[in-house]
């Protein structure tokens, strides 16, 4: 994910300090999005989630993280509802098996 984020941010240079900072943004973004969703997320295969993570990191990298939630409110709500519906469907499927 680090190389993908660097490409997204147009970071073409190699710098350990920058890589460490970006990795911290990735880790923080994953934790934040998992909290919003209320469940684990597939950051490797879910394009919607990956896109949100990259945008979270973009805002963090540009020292504008306080605006991320404001500007992505609809997408975050969509994520929360989508994952809630999945969890509800899984609960109904599990309860039918008993």
PDB file of C-alpha atoms in Angstrom:
ATOM      1  CA  UNK A   1       0.000   0.000   0.000  1.00  0.00           C
ATOM      2  CA  UNK A   2       2.918   2.351   0.689  1.00  0.00           C
ATOM      3  CA  UNK A   3       4.112   2.384  -2.935  1.00  0.00           C
ATOM      4  CA  UNK A   4       0.557   2.843  -4.174  1.00  0.00           C
ATOM      5  CA  UNK A   5       0.089   5.807  -1.835  1.00  0.00           C
ATOM      6  CA  UNK A   6       3.389   7.356  -2.918  1.00  0.00           C
ATOM      7  CA  UNK A   7       2.280   7.069  -6.530  1.00  0.00           C
ATOM      8  CA  UNK A   8      -1.110   8.618  -5.667  1.00  0.00           C
ATOM      9  CA  UNK A   9       0.618  11.536  -3.928  1.00  0.00           C
ATOM     10  CA  UNK A  10       3.187  11.897  -6.739  1.00  0.00           C
ATOM     11  CA  UNK A  11       6.061  11.210  -4.376  1.00  0.00           C
ATOM     12  CA  UNK A  12       8.877  10.054  -6.634  1.00  0.00           C
ATOM     13  CA  UNK A  13      11.805  10.325  -4.241  1.00  0.00           C
ATOM     14  CA  UNK A  14      13.097   7.745  -1.799  1.00  0.00           C
ATOM     15  CA  UNK A  15      13.264   8.929   1.795  1.00  0.00           C
ATOM     16  CA  UNK A  16      12.952   6.734   4.861  1.00  0.00           C
ATOM     17  CA  UNK A  17      11.474   9.535   6.982  1.00  0.00           C
ATOM     18  CA  UNK A  18       8.764  10.209   4.391  1.00  0.00           C
ATOM     19  CA  UNK A  19       8.044   6.490   4.057  1.00  0.00           C
ATOM     20  CA  UNK A  20       7.691   6.175   7.838  1.00  0.00           C
ATOM     21  CA  UNK A  21       5.375   9.181   7.971  1.00  0.00           C
ATOM     22  CA  UNK A  22       3.224   7.802   5.148  1.00  0.00           C
ATOM     23  CA  UNK A  23       3.087   4.367   6.777  1.00  0.00           C
ATOM     24  CA  UNK A  24       1.856   6.053   9.953  1.00  0.00           C
ATOM     25  CA  UNK A  25      -0.879   7.779   7.940  1.00  0.00           C
ATOM     26  CA  UNK A  26      -1.848   4.427   6.414  1.00  0.00           C
ATOM     27  CA  UNK A  27      -2.050   2.769   9.830  1.00  0.00           C
ATOM     28  CA  UNK A  28      -4.038   5.665  11.310  1.00  0.00           C
ATOM     29  CA  UNK A  29      -6.355   5.738   8.288  1.00  0.00           C
ATOM     30  CA  UNK A  30      -7.043   2.020   8.519  1.00  0.00           C
ATOM     31  CA  UNK A  31      -7.905   2.329  12.198  1.00  0.00           C
ATOM     32  CA  UNK A  32     -10.147   5.330  11.537  1.00  0.00           C
ATOM     33  CA  UNK A  33     -12.035   3.669   8.675  1.00  0.00           C
ATOM     34  CA  UNK A  34     -12.464   0.448  10.648  1.00  0.00           C
ATOM     35  CA  UNK A  35     -13.979   2.479  13.467  1.00  0.00           C
ATOM     36  CA  UNK A  36     -16.353   4.239  11.049  1.00  0.00           C
ATOM     37  CA  UNK A  37     -17.361   0.915   9.489  1.00  0.00           C
ATOM     38  CA  UNK A  38     -17.597  -0.915  12.804  1.00  0.00           C
ATOM     39  CA  UNK A  39     -15.823  -3.937  11.348  1.00  0.00           C
ATOM     40  CA  UNK A  40     -12.641  -5.111   9.659  1.00  0.00           C
ATOM     41  CA  UNK A  41     -12.196  -3.933   6.084  1.00  0.00           C
ATOM     42  CA  UNK A  42     -10.410  -5.352   3.058  1.00  0.00           C
ATOM     43  CA  UNK A  43      -7.991  -2.593   2.141  1.00  0.00           C
ATOM     44  CA  UNK A  44      -6.366  -4.719  -0.565  1.00  0.00           C
ATOM     45  CA  UNK A  45      -9.380  -5.723  -2.654  1.00  0.00           C
ATOM     46  CA  UNK A  46     -12.198  -3.279  -1.871  1.00  0.00           C
ATOM     47  CA  UNK A  47     -11.656  -0.361  -4.247  1.00  0.00           C
ATOM     48  CA  UNK A  48     -14.038   1.947  -2.387  1.00  0.00           C
ATOM     49  CA  UNK A  49     -12.267   1.395   0.929  1.00  0.00           C
ATOM     50  CA  UNK A  50      -8.833   1.699  -0.662  1.00  0.00           C
ATOM     51  CA  UNK A  51      -9.845   4.980  -2.275  1.00  0.00           C
ATOM     52  CA  UNK A  52     -11.077   6.368   1.047  1.00  0.00           C
ATOM     53  CA  UNK A  53      -7.833   5.299   2.710  1.00  0.00           C
ATOM     54  CA  UNK A  54      -5.725   7.028   0.061  1.00  0.00           C
ATOM     55  CA  UNK A  55      -7.775  10.198   0.430  1.00  0.00           C
ATOM     56  CA  UNK A  56      -7.443  10.057   4.217  1.00  0.00           C
ATOM     57  CA  UNK A  57      -3.678   9.828   3.772  1.00  0.00           C
ATOM     58  CA  UNK A  58      -3.702  12.687   1.245  1.00  0.00           C
ATOM     59  CA  UNK A  59      -5.438  14.927   3.745  1.00  0.00           C
ATOM     60  CA  UNK A  60      -3.089  13.846   6.537  1.00  0.00           C
ATOM     61  CA  UNK A  61      -0.016  14.403   4.329  1.00  0.00           C
ATOM     62  CA  UNK A  62      -1.235  17.921   3.482  1.00  0.00           C
ATOM     63  CA  UNK A  63      -1.971  18.796   7.136  1.00  0.00           C
ATOM     64  CA  UNK A  64      -5.710  19.060   6.438  1.00  0.00           C
ATOM     65  CA  UNK A  65      -7.033  16.033   8.266  1.00  0.00           C
ATOM     66  CA  UNK A  66      -9.679  18.091  10.070  1.00  0.00           C
ATOM     67  CA  UNK A  67     -11.371  18.581   6.679  1.00  0.00           C
ATOM     68  CA  UNK A  68     -11.414  14.913   5.673  1.00  0.00           C
ATOM     69  CA  UNK A  69     -14.536  14.033   7.621  1.00  0.00           C
ATOM     70  CA  UNK A  70     -16.307  17.172   6.412  1.00  0.00           C
ATOM     71  CA  UNK A  71     -15.492  16.623   2.749  1.00  0.00           C
ATOM     72  CA  UNK A  72     -16.057  12.851   2.768  1.00  0.00           C
ATOM     73  CA  UNK A  73     -19.117  12.756   5.007  1.00  0.00           C
ATOM     74  CA  UNK A  74     -21.281  11.090   2.352  1.00  0.00           C
ATOM     75  CA  UNK A  75     -18.680   8.445   1.538  1.00  0.00           C
ATOM     76  CA  UNK A  76     -18.104   7.692   5.214  1.00  0.00           C
ATOM     77  CA  UNK A  77     -21.844   7.374   5.779  1.00  0.00           C
ATOM     78  CA  UNK A  78     -22.080   5.082   2.765  1.00  0.00           C
ATOM     79  CA  UNK A  79     -19.276   2.932   4.190  1.00  0.00           C
ATOM     80  CA  UNK A  80     -20.946   2.745   7.590  1.00  0.00           C
ATOM     81  CA  UNK A  81     -24.332   1.806   6.140  1.00  0.00           C
ATOM     82  CA  UNK A  82     -22.851  -0.682   3.680  1.00  0.00           C
ATOM     83  CA  UNK A  83     -20.932  -2.528   6.382  1.00  0.00           C
ATOM     84  CA  UNK A  84     -23.923  -2.403   8.751  1.00  0.00           C
ATOM     85  CA  UNK A  85     -26.132  -3.990   6.115  1.00  0.00           C
ATOM     86  CA  UNK A  86     -23.517  -6.700   5.513  1.00  0.00           C
ATOM     87  CA  UNK A  87     -23.314  -7.412   9.250  1.00  0.00           C
ATOM     88  CA  UNK A  88     -27.090  -7.523   9.542  1.00  0.00           C
ATOM     89  CA  UNK A  89     -27.366  -9.920   6.588  1.00  0.00           C
ATOM     90  CA  UNK A  90     -24.690 -12.146   8.086  1.00  0.00           C
ATOM     91  CA  UNK A  91     -26.533 -12.176  11.424  1.00  0.00           C
ATOM     92  CA  UNK A  92     -29.795 -13.154   9.744  1.00  0.00           C
ATOM     93  CA  UNK A  93     -28.052 -15.939   7.801  1.00  0.00           C
ATOM     94  CA  UNK A  94     -26.385 -17.238  10.959  1.00  0.00           C
ATOM     95  CA  UNK A  95     -29.612 -17.147  12.986  1.00  0.00           C
ATOM     96  CA  UNK A  96     -31.443 -19.137  10.286  1.00  0.00           C
ATOM     97  CA  UNK A  97     -28.909 -21.936  10.579  1.00  0.00           C
ATOM     98  CA  UNK A  98     -29.850 -22.612  14.193  1.00  0.00           C
TER      99      UNK A  98
END
